């Protein structure tokens, strides 16, 4: 959490994260180019297309990293031990965009410079106009569209934009990563896999797609199971949502009321209910814990007091609260949310 | 009620700004991160071997050539062959282009066609097929032992050929693989700029033959074949032989994708 906007708030774990990230990317690029060179030598190829090899190295590195990025969310929902990867996922996103940008820069220059259209980008967009075919489709345009999305995401990745665009809009914008992924799969299938129909390469791309779809389906199924909506009787002021014993201490139970997820926390012999949606990146607060007396978001550690849904000073984030009462061991929630930051008396466990 | 208000949560909880990582999560990361790095290493080692980024095409250093500049049927330089010239003709025919994605110097072709010229060119070659990338040519004196003028082409008959149209510079060695979808845009730019287009035909044994493409009237058809570049295509036409150069004269409207 931070009060001021700074480019990066470094801490030890973030440094380790970025060193591993950048180191892995550099390792991949160096290995790819080194082995491409040595394979060419063993084949007796006299002139290697070094620019072409770099184009493939950067492009494949970006595509692989995108698979890692898209895996982190669902894996974290399936197993919380993956959450440390999610913490600085935006660093991966910006790194991935940088790789894609360099791939595009190299490819546009190599294939479109020195032609009879002065601007290489214009050449890229108008050279092949077979839009109504499948195998001759100008796959470069798919890559260009994906790059535009990735650029939009990269430039708005900082918390400054998150706060100013508001989390729902920011989140919606960044969900476009799935559109970018679909475009890039098309880019690879209609481009690289048309030129190089190597079975192993086709299988790798197919396995990547199946993996991404499968873990998203699995995590969605898990979430759907948690999201079993609780019916709200007509005129009911309070709705029964479960038993106190169902909730581990300093943790929460998530229930779905009128389509909105509510996190019911048990802590210090009390029960409080707040919106499940973190104001930062809409993370699932109900999957967090009470740390130092505050609800702590599992995604980036944003904190809120359970009694009023407000972040402790000097932070200013606020989330809606819900009135809660106990009847014996049974928990009742008023399904109408209070304004963010509204104090609500916790229900005391007898 | 069976709750203990003072108990700690059982599940470990990671906070990115905390000083310490919970031991269970740290142990998990100590397995996961090296595993991911190992995967990166495996992919970096393996992927170059399955990428199609090698071809027998090659570039050589820029050299001086002397020969007869020919504007038709495609711009080329006819260079007298040394040694046994009974097989393959008395001349080697080298296609011509500029250094960029453009045709060979039109002024030189117009003024010096059919004449002996000196030409500094960068040979790009694959199999027996060669293109010289050059900035131009200058008139040369007729060599003392100059052979007879390059012979006219002879017709080998009508053929039905299937292959892929590529530009005769990148495919031959500037780019690798320089063919198919990933190179299509570049080939379109080269061919539209005036680099000679060739039909590359390959048999099941992998042997390649190259046919420079012109219209039935012998004129350039570069701009008419652009929508068919870099894809499998079937072409019916008359094959003409100019020493070691084969030229396919065909109607571009009859090229079948």
XYZ file of C-alpha atoms in Angstrom:
607
model
C 0.000 0.000 0.000
C 1.182 3.498 -0.589
C -0.080 7.021 -0.091
C 2.096 8.675 -2.694
C 2.504 7.645 -6.290
C 6.013 6.497 -6.882
C 7.267 4.592 -9.924
C 8.040 1.459 -7.936
C 8.002 0.987 -4.175
C 10.941 -1.356 -3.926
C 11.266 -3.856 -1.162
C 13.407 -6.965 -0.838
C 10.793 -9.345 -2.204
C 10.036 -7.091 -5.142
C 13.735 -6.866 -6.000
C 14.045 -10.663 -5.905
C 10.906 -10.959 -8.042
C 12.242 -8.619 -10.695
C 15.742 -10.103 -10.682
C 14.273 -13.580 -11.282
C 11.892 -12.204 -13.941
C 14.471 -10.225 -15.914
C 17.124 -12.908 -15.389
C 14.813 -15.593 -16.789
C 13.944 -13.483 -19.828
C 17.603 -12.693 -20.534
C 18.515 -16.357 -20.018
C 15.878 -17.452 -22.539
C 16.940 -14.869 -25.129
C 20.622 -15.735 -24.798
C 19.975 -19.476 -24.940
C 17.676 -19.120 -27.952
C 20.156 -17.022 -29.907
C 23.155 -19.096 -28.854
C 21.593 -22.417 -29.809
C 20.129 -20.993 -33.014
C 23.658 -19.954 -33.901
C 25.247 -23.279 -32.988
C 22.545 -25.301 -34.792
C 23.123 -23.167 -37.887
C 26.845 -23.876 -37.596
C 26.292 -27.617 -37.272
C 24.039 -27.544 -40.352
C 26.728 -25.749 -42.297
C 24.589 -22.656 -42.836
C 27.005 -20.007 -44.028
C 24.854 -16.918 -43.430
C 22.558 -16.903 -40.446
C 19.589 -14.565 -40.570
C 20.493 -12.956 -37.241
C 17.652 -10.417 -37.408
C 15.180 -13.199 -38.129
C 16.485 -15.221 -35.172
C 16.110 -12.206 -32.879
C 12.564 -11.654 -34.132
C 11.702 -15.253 -33.194
C 13.553 -15.094 -29.870
C 11.760 -11.952 -28.674
C 8.394 -13.013 -30.069
C 8.489 -16.463 -28.499
C 9.761 -15.043 -25.178
C 6.814 -12.646 -25.047
C 4.314 -15.361 -25.966
C 5.680 -17.737 -23.297
C 5.645 -14.972 -20.682
C 2.033 -14.164 -21.561
C 1.137 -17.772 -20.758
C 2.819 -17.401 -17.357
C 0.972 -14.127 -16.723
C -2.398 -15.610 -17.644
C -1.741 -18.673 -15.477
C -1.025 -16.772 -12.269
C -4.604 -15.586 -11.611
C -6.379 -18.935 -11.831
C -3.509 -20.824 -10.178
C -3.692 -18.432 -7.243
C -7.417 -19.135 -6.912
C -6.747 -22.866 -6.997
C -3.752 -22.750 -4.645
C -2.909 -19.711 -2.540
C 0.768 -20.589 -2.562
C 0.930 -19.061 -6.049
C -0.096 -15.651 -4.669
C 3.495 -14.350 -4.425
C 3.649 -14.530 -8.223
C 0.530 -12.393 -8.449
C 1.921 -9.700 -6.217
C 4.020 -8.012 -8.909
C 2.315 -9.483 -11.946
C 2.222 -6.020 -13.525
C 6.006 -6.111 -13.738
C 5.625 -9.262 -15.831
C 3.040 -7.509 -17.992
C 5.295 -4.548 -18.691
C 8.197 -6.924 -19.408
C 5.993 -8.899 -21.776
C 4.943 -5.707 -23.576
C 8.599 -4.690 -23.910
C 9.440 -8.046 -25.509
C 6.464 -7.774 -27.860
C 7.361 -4.208 -28.776
C 10.929 -5.166 -29.612
C 9.705 -8.168 -31.635
C 7.399 -5.849 -33.574
C 10.130 -3.241 -34.037
C 12.581 -5.810 -35.390
C 10.020 -7.496 -37.655
C 8.630 -4.244 -39.051
C 12.108 -2.955 -39.805
C 13.399 -6.202 -41.267
C 10.424 -6.929 -43.501
C 9.194 -3.436 -44.343
C 12.164 -1.072 -44.419
C 13.725 -0.033 -47.711
C 10.574 -0.768 -49.717
C 8.434 1.334 -51.999
C 6.240 2.426 -49.070
C 8.219 4.880 -47.024
C 6.712 4.236 -43.605
C 7.273 0.622 -42.505
C 4.157 0.568 -40.319
C 1.996 1.630 -43.277
C 3.667 -1.063 -45.351
C 2.817 -3.615 -42.666
C -0.836 -2.592 -42.710
C -1.399 -2.426 -46.475
C 0.922 -4.974 -48.093
C -1.310 -8.004 -47.683
C -5.008 -7.227 -47.947
C -6.353 -10.792 -48.135
C -8.736 -10.160 -45.246
C -11.363 -12.608 -46.441
C -9.171 -15.689 -46.488
C -7.971 -17.828 -43.614
C -4.481 -18.975 -44.489
C -3.489 -15.794 -46.347
C -4.980 -13.512 -43.700
C -2.533 -10.706 -42.780
C -1.572 -12.153 -39.409
C 0.652 -9.156 -38.730
C -2.445 -7.035 -38.135
C -3.526 -9.394 -35.346
C -0.152 -8.883 -33.711
C -0.400 -5.131 -34.161
C -3.860 -5.051 -32.546
C -2.595 -7.161 -29.634
C 0.389 -4.846 -29.234
C -1.946 -1.840 -29.028
C -3.877 -3.535 -26.211
C -0.684 -4.506 -24.402
C 0.608 -0.957 -24.739
C -2.620 0.426 -23.290
C -2.276 -1.974 -20.379
C 1.411 -1.220 -19.854
C 0.974 2.547 -19.780
C -1.982 2.300 -17.386
C -0.386 -0.341 -15.184
C 0.615 2.047 -12.416
C -1.569 2.599 -9.355
C -1.984 6.225 -10.434
C -4.174 5.064 -13.301
C -5.854 2.464 -11.146
C -6.945 5.140 -8.676
C -7.959 7.678 -11.300
C -9.749 5.348 -13.678
C -11.376 3.543 -10.701
C -10.892 -0.148 -10.130
C -13.864 -1.416 -12.211
C -12.831 0.549 -15.317
C -9.162 -0.290 -14.817
C -10.022 -3.928 -14.296
C -12.221 -3.965 -17.410
C -9.419 -2.399 -19.399
C -6.930 -4.951 -18.167
C -9.276 -7.847 -18.875
C -8.544 -7.005 -22.505
C -5.447 -9.138 -21.985
C -7.666 -12.059 -22.966
C -8.497 -10.349 -26.261
C -4.768 -9.763 -26.731
C -4.089 -13.440 -26.045
C -6.711 -14.511 -28.600
C -5.217 -12.116 -31.158
C -1.720 -13.423 -30.468
C -2.806 -17.043 -30.827
C -4.204 -16.045 -34.239
C -0.974 -14.177 -34.982
C 1.103 -17.268 -34.211
C -1.190 -19.819 -35.855
C -1.621 -17.838 -39.090
C 1.982 -16.651 -39.144
C 4.758 -18.734 -37.609
C 2.840 -22.012 -37.744
C 2.018 -21.513 -41.447
C 5.660 -21.009 -42.309
C 6.879 -23.693 -39.968
C 4.467 -26.608 -39.699
C 6.638 -28.541 -37.287
C 4.438 -30.908 -35.304
C 6.240 -30.174 -32.034
C 5.741 -26.434 -32.452
C 2.049 -26.916 -33.227
C 1.709 -29.134 -30.145
C 3.434 -26.603 -27.885
C 1.049 -23.839 -28.971
C -1.950 -26.178 -28.610
C -0.868 -27.352 -25.140
C -0.432 -23.714 -24.096
C -3.973 -22.885 -25.219
C -5.494 -25.937 -23.541
C -3.586 -25.153 -20.333
C -4.834 -21.570 -20.216
C -8.439 -22.568 -20.895
C -8.349 -25.508 -18.473
C -7.027 -23.616 -15.428
C -9.498 -20.797 -16.037
C -12.391 -23.261 -16.215
C -11.203 -25.041 -13.065
C -10.860 -21.827 -11.092
C -14.229 -20.616 -12.385
C -15.842 -23.855 -11.245
C -14.272 -23.448 -7.824
C -15.512 -19.887 -7.613
C -18.994 -20.853 -8.813
C -19.154 -23.388 -6.011
C -18.402 -20.632 -3.490
C -20.868 -18.326 -5.168
C -23.984 -20.299 -4.356
C -26.441 -17.487 -3.993
C -28.435 -17.166 -0.810
C -32.116 -16.474 -1.443
C -33.399 -13.274 0.117
C -36.995 -13.561 1.327
C -39.321 -10.676 0.476
C -39.340 -7.860 3.031
C -36.528 -9.558 4.947
C -34.284 -7.088 6.671
C -31.715 -9.698 7.655
C -30.771 -12.885 5.827
C -29.251 -15.955 7.419
C -25.881 -16.660 5.834
C -24.388 -19.464 7.932
C -22.939 -20.447 11.260
C -20.135 -18.859 13.247
C -18.284 -22.182 13.443
C -18.034 -22.357 9.664
C -15.577 -19.463 9.702
C -11.952 -20.010 10.782
C -10.702 -17.401 13.181
C -9.267 -14.286 11.503
C -10.613 -15.479 8.180
C -13.850 -15.096 6.272
C -16.715 -16.828 4.625
C -17.868 -15.450 1.277
C -21.572 -15.399 0.482
C -23.418 -14.058 -2.532
C -26.336 -11.734 -1.761
C -28.292 -10.136 -4.610
C -25.395 -10.835 -6.926
C -22.880 -9.138 -4.650
C -20.190 -11.055 -2.811
C -19.992 -10.322 0.902
C -17.047 -11.312 3.088
C -18.000 -12.213 6.677
C -14.965 -12.116 8.941
C -14.589 -13.673 12.373
C -11.940 -12.094 14.578
C -11.359 -11.221 18.231
C -14.642 -12.880 19.234
C -16.595 -10.711 16.798
C -18.149 -10.956 13.353
C -18.185 -8.190 10.721
C -19.297 -8.158 7.104
C -17.859 -6.089 4.278
C -17.871 -6.113 0.501
C -15.674 -8.866 -0.881
C -14.199 -6.486 -3.455
C -10.929 -4.739 -2.671
C -10.896 -1.160 -3.846
C -7.389 -1.511 -5.210
C -7.717 -4.153 -7.941
C -11.030 -5.752 -6.976
C -9.184 -8.566 -5.245
C -11.209 -11.109 -3.186
C -10.995 -9.751 0.360
C -12.856 -12.779 1.699
C -9.851 -14.892 0.737
C -7.648 -12.634 2.837
C -7.015 -12.635 6.556
C -7.157 -10.345 9.533
C -3.609 -9.120 10.053
C -2.833 -6.543 12.735
C -6.562 -6.075 13.244
C -7.238 -5.291 9.589
C -8.740 -7.256 6.735
C -5.780 -7.824 4.429
C -6.304 -8.429 0.709
C -4.556 -11.574 -0.534
C -3.552 -9.915 -3.800
C -1.525 -6.879 -2.765
C -1.961 -6.565 0.984
C -4.378 -3.594 0.992
C -5.936 -3.311 4.410
C -9.349 -2.310 5.776
C -10.716 -2.157 9.301
C -13.515 -4.735 9.636
C -15.640 -2.369 11.735
C -15.992 0.396 9.163
C -14.380 -0.858 5.935
C -11.902 2.020 5.957
C -8.163 1.685 5.459
C -6.163 2.770 8.510
C -4.712 6.295 8.227
C -2.960 7.666 6.262
C -4.605 5.449 3.644
C -7.957 6.528 2.284
C -9.471 3.460 0.613
C -12.971 2.515 1.768
C -15.285 -0.396 1.047
C -19.007 -0.939 1.781
C -19.996 -2.545 5.073
C -23.033 -4.630 6.010
C -25.063 -4.739 9.204
C -24.596 -8.079 10.939
C -26.230 -9.812 13.907
C -26.050 -13.178 15.592
C -28.796 -15.391 16.911
C -26.957 -18.024 18.854
C -24.518 -19.519 16.388
C -26.424 -18.255 13.340
C -25.173 -15.253 11.390
C -27.582 -12.773 9.798
C -26.624 -10.050 7.333
C -28.607 -7.072 6.107
C -28.213 -7.472 2.320
C -28.359 -3.730 1.715
C -24.763 -2.406 1.714
C -23.819 0.681 3.661
C -21.867 3.456 2.008
C -18.124 2.702 1.877
C -16.466 3.429 5.199
C -19.704 3.373 7.258
C -19.009 2.130 10.817
C -21.043 -0.941 11.775
C -21.101 -2.443 15.233
C -19.571 -5.942 15.010
C -21.696 -8.804 16.277
C -20.134 -10.158 19.452
C -19.844 -13.918 19.753
C -21.347 -14.979 23.053
C -19.666 -21.931 20.470
C -16.286 -23.540 19.785
C -14.281 -20.547 18.641
C -10.972 -19.399 20.057
C -10.792 -15.632 19.480
C -7.055 -15.583 20.023
C -6.122 -18.380 17.648
C -4.020 -17.582 14.565
C -5.215 -18.539 11.086
C -4.051 -21.978 10.049
C -3.378 -21.036 6.439
C -0.158 -19.244 5.705
C -0.691 -15.826 4.264
C 1.693 -13.997 1.958
C 2.058 -10.235 2.153
C 4.403 -8.747 -0.406
C 5.600 -5.923 1.832
C 6.133 -8.096 4.901
C 9.684 -8.757 6.003
C 9.402 -12.537 5.943
C 7.732 -15.081 3.730
C 5.848 -17.806 5.624
C 7.963 -20.994 5.621
C 5.480 -23.175 3.727
C 5.124 -20.607 0.940
C 8.879 -20.015 0.891
C 9.524 -23.754 0.482
C 6.934 -23.892 -2.284
C 8.636 -20.984 -4.069
C 12.036 -22.616 -3.639
C 10.719 -25.479 -5.769
C 8.492 -23.496 -8.152
C 10.941 -20.752 -9.165
C 13.869 -23.059 -10.014
C 11.384 -25.247 -11.872
C 10.224 -22.295 -13.941
C 13.819 -21.253 -14.638
C 14.602 -24.830 -15.709
C 11.596 -24.724 -18.049
C 12.898 -21.452 -19.489
C 16.244 -23.164 -20.075
C 14.645 -26.163 -21.766
C 12.555 -23.949 -24.053
C 15.537 -21.724 -24.879
C 17.528 -24.800 -25.793
C 14.819 -26.679 -27.659
C 12.754 -24.080 -29.531
C 15.562 -22.948 -31.898
C 15.824 -26.533 -33.136
C 12.184 -26.652 -34.238
C 12.051 -23.173 -35.745
C 12.449 -22.974 -39.496
C 15.245 -20.433 -39.594
C 17.880 -22.083 -41.709
C 18.196 -22.442 -45.455
C 21.024 -23.319 -47.831
C 20.796 -19.827 -49.278
C 23.774 -17.563 -48.825
C 25.248 -14.128 -49.369
C 28.747 -13.483 -50.540
C 30.942 -10.414 -50.430
C 30.376 -7.683 -53.015
C 32.359 -8.502 -56.162
C 33.108 -7.064 -59.590
C 31.413 -8.750 -62.522
C 31.724 -8.246 -66.244
C 29.115 -9.479 -68.664
C 26.280 -8.594 -70.970
C 23.435 -6.631 -69.388
C 20.077 -8.060 -70.445
C 16.782 -6.219 -69.866
C 14.605 -9.045 -71.176
C 12.895 -11.300 -70.311
C 13.922 -10.330 -66.779
C 16.779 -7.980 -65.881
C 19.894 -10.104 -65.619
C 23.607 -10.193 -66.285
C 24.937 -12.829 -68.666
C 28.467 -13.702 -67.549
C 30.657 -15.918 -69.767
C 31.310 -19.238 -68.084
C 34.807 -20.575 -67.639
C 35.833 -24.126 -68.496
C 33.436 -26.629 -70.090
C 30.570 -24.598 -71.454
C 28.847 -27.346 -73.417
C 26.594 -28.156 -70.490
C 24.309 -25.429 -69.232
C 25.205 -22.892 -71.871
C 28.050 -20.496 -72.510
C 26.799 -17.955 -69.980
C 25.742 -17.930 -66.388
C 22.669 -15.778 -65.987
C 22.427 -13.760 -62.795
C 19.183 -11.987 -61.975
C 19.519 -8.346 -60.993
C 17.960 -6.104 -58.371
C 18.869 -3.023 -56.387
C 20.244 -3.354 -52.843
C 16.899 -2.348 -51.369
C 13.459 -3.759 -52.212
C 13.629 -2.351 -55.728
C 14.380 -3.099 -59.344
C 17.856 -2.880 -60.799
C 18.801 0.566 -62.107
C 16.190 1.268 -64.870
C 18.451 3.867 -66.518
C 21.278 1.366 -66.930
C 18.851 -1.236 -68.304
C 17.493 1.244 -70.818
C 20.846 2.598 -72.000
C 23.118 -0.421 -71.723
C 20.895 -3.423 -72.439
C 22.684 -5.870 -74.735
C 26.061 -4.278 -74.051
C 29.073 -5.400 -72.073
C 29.106 -3.790 -68.650
C 31.068 -3.712 -65.443
C 28.921 -4.254 -62.425
C 29.668 -4.355 -58.701
C 27.202 -6.728 -57.116
C 26.389 -8.681 -53.977
C 25.717 -12.313 -54.962
C 22.760 -13.941 -53.246
C 22.451 -17.571 -54.203
C 20.668 -20.782 -53.411
C 21.244 -24.037 -55.248
C 22.269 -22.952 -58.756
C 20.150 -19.797 -58.785
C 21.853 -16.436 -58.247
C 20.806 -12.817 -57.969
C 23.166 -9.868 -57.889
C 22.106 -6.915 -55.760
C 23.724 -3.915 -57.337
C 23.548 -0.145 -57.494
C 24.086 -0.016 -61.261
C 26.410 -0.799 -64.133
C 28.863 1.042 -66.341
C 29.664 0.364 -69.985
C 32.686 -1.843 -70.593
C 34.818 -2.443 -73.653
C 34.213 -5.648 -75.530
C 36.681 -8.164 -74.069
C 39.310 -9.440 -76.463
C 38.212 -13.038 -76.145
C 34.536 -12.318 -75.733
C 32.292 -15.221 -76.661
C 29.401 -14.835 -79.019
C 26.465 -12.788 -77.803
C 24.244 -14.579 -75.277
C 21.849 -16.840 -77.143
C 18.128 -16.186 -77.346
C 15.970 -18.316 -75.134
C 14.641 -21.584 -76.439
C 11.187 -22.869 -75.656
C 11.004 -26.119 -73.705
C 7.227 -26.309 -74.144
C 4.119 -25.843 -72.023
C 4.245 -26.993 -68.410
C 1.862 -27.198 -65.490
C 3.865 -26.274 -62.382
C 2.976 -26.057 -58.701
C 5.092 -24.110 -56.277
C 5.317 -20.872 -54.378
C 5.978 -17.391 -55.716
C 8.812 -15.700 -53.856
C 10.986 -12.704 -54.444
C 14.321 -13.703 -55.937
C 16.430 -11.933 -53.350
C 15.170 -12.725 -49.849
C 14.281 -16.333 -50.604
C 17.677 -17.010 -52.118
C 19.562 -16.099 -48.981
C 18.977 -12.640 -47.517
C 16.275 -13.926 -45.184
C 15.660 -17.322 -43.693
C 13.387 -19.004 -44.393
C 12.309 -16.081 -46.622
C 9.135 -17.853 -47.677
C 5.491 -18.478 -46.851
C 3.310 -16.514 -44.423
C 5.900 -14.805 -42.219
C 7.759 -13.490 -45.243
C 4.736 -12.746 -47.434
C 4.593 -9.014 -46.753
C 8.303 -8.594 -47.396
C 8.060 -10.558 -50.639
C 5.107 -8.385 -51.716
C 7.165 -5.246 -51.071
C 10.176 -6.640 -52.925
C 8.211 -7.846 -55.929
C 6.101 -4.691 -56.140
C 9.345 -2.726 -55.993
C 10.709 -4.588 -59.007
C 12.779 -7.436 -57.592
C 12.259 -10.361 -60.014
C 9.592 -12.835 -58.902
C 10.320 -16.538 -59.136
C 8.222 -19.642 -58.926
C 9.991 -22.114 -56.637
C 9.014 -25.685 -57.473
C 10.040 -28.530 -55.242
C 9.782 -32.242 -55.889
C 9.149 -34.881 -53.258
C 12.893 -35.425 -52.838
C 13.286 -31.769 -51.880
C 15.057 -30.749 -55.098
C 14.166 -27.225 -56.115
C 13.804 -25.620 -59.529
C 13.467 -21.898 -60.043
C 11.488 -20.154 -62.770
C 11.636 -16.403 -63.236
C 8.081 -15.224 -63.902
C 6.998 -13.014 -66.808
C 3.776 -12.577 -68.737
C 2.934 -14.399 -71.965
C 4.160 -11.315 -73.811
C 7.486 -11.412 -71.951
C 6.703 -8.312 -69.908
C 6.972 -8.001 -66.135
C 3.875 -9.097 -64.216
C 5.108 -8.223 -60.732
C 2.145 -6.094 -59.714
C -0.417 -8.562 -61.042
C 0.757 -11.505 -58.953
C 1.035 -9.783 -55.569
C -2.156 -11.364 -54.129
C -0.660 -14.799 -54.812
C 2.797 -14.299 -53.367
C 3.978 -16.638 -50.618
C 1.233 -19.231 -51.019
C 1.029 -22.529 -52.885
C 0.069 -21.736 -56.468
C -0.422 -23.607 -59.718
C 0.836 -22.023 -62.930
C 0.488 -23.147 -66.533
C 2.837 -21.590 -69.003
C 5.654 -21.846 -71.465
C 9.105 -22.538 -70.049
C 11.956 -20.751 -71.826
C 15.582 -21.646 -71.219
C 18.303 -19.012 -71.311
C 21.456 -21.007 -70.599
C 21.071 -21.892 -66.891
C 18.115 -19.570 -66.361
C 14.542 -20.830 -66.725
C 11.794 -18.336 -67.400
C 8.104 -19.177 -67.121
C 5.865 -17.137 -69.424
C 2.350 -17.300 -68.055
C -0.854 -15.324 -67.848
C -1.077 -13.971 -64.271
C -4.874 -14.247 -64.350
C -4.544 -17.996 -64.702
C -2.420 -18.480 -61.588
C -4.446 -20.693 -59.280
C -4.111 -20.520 -55.502
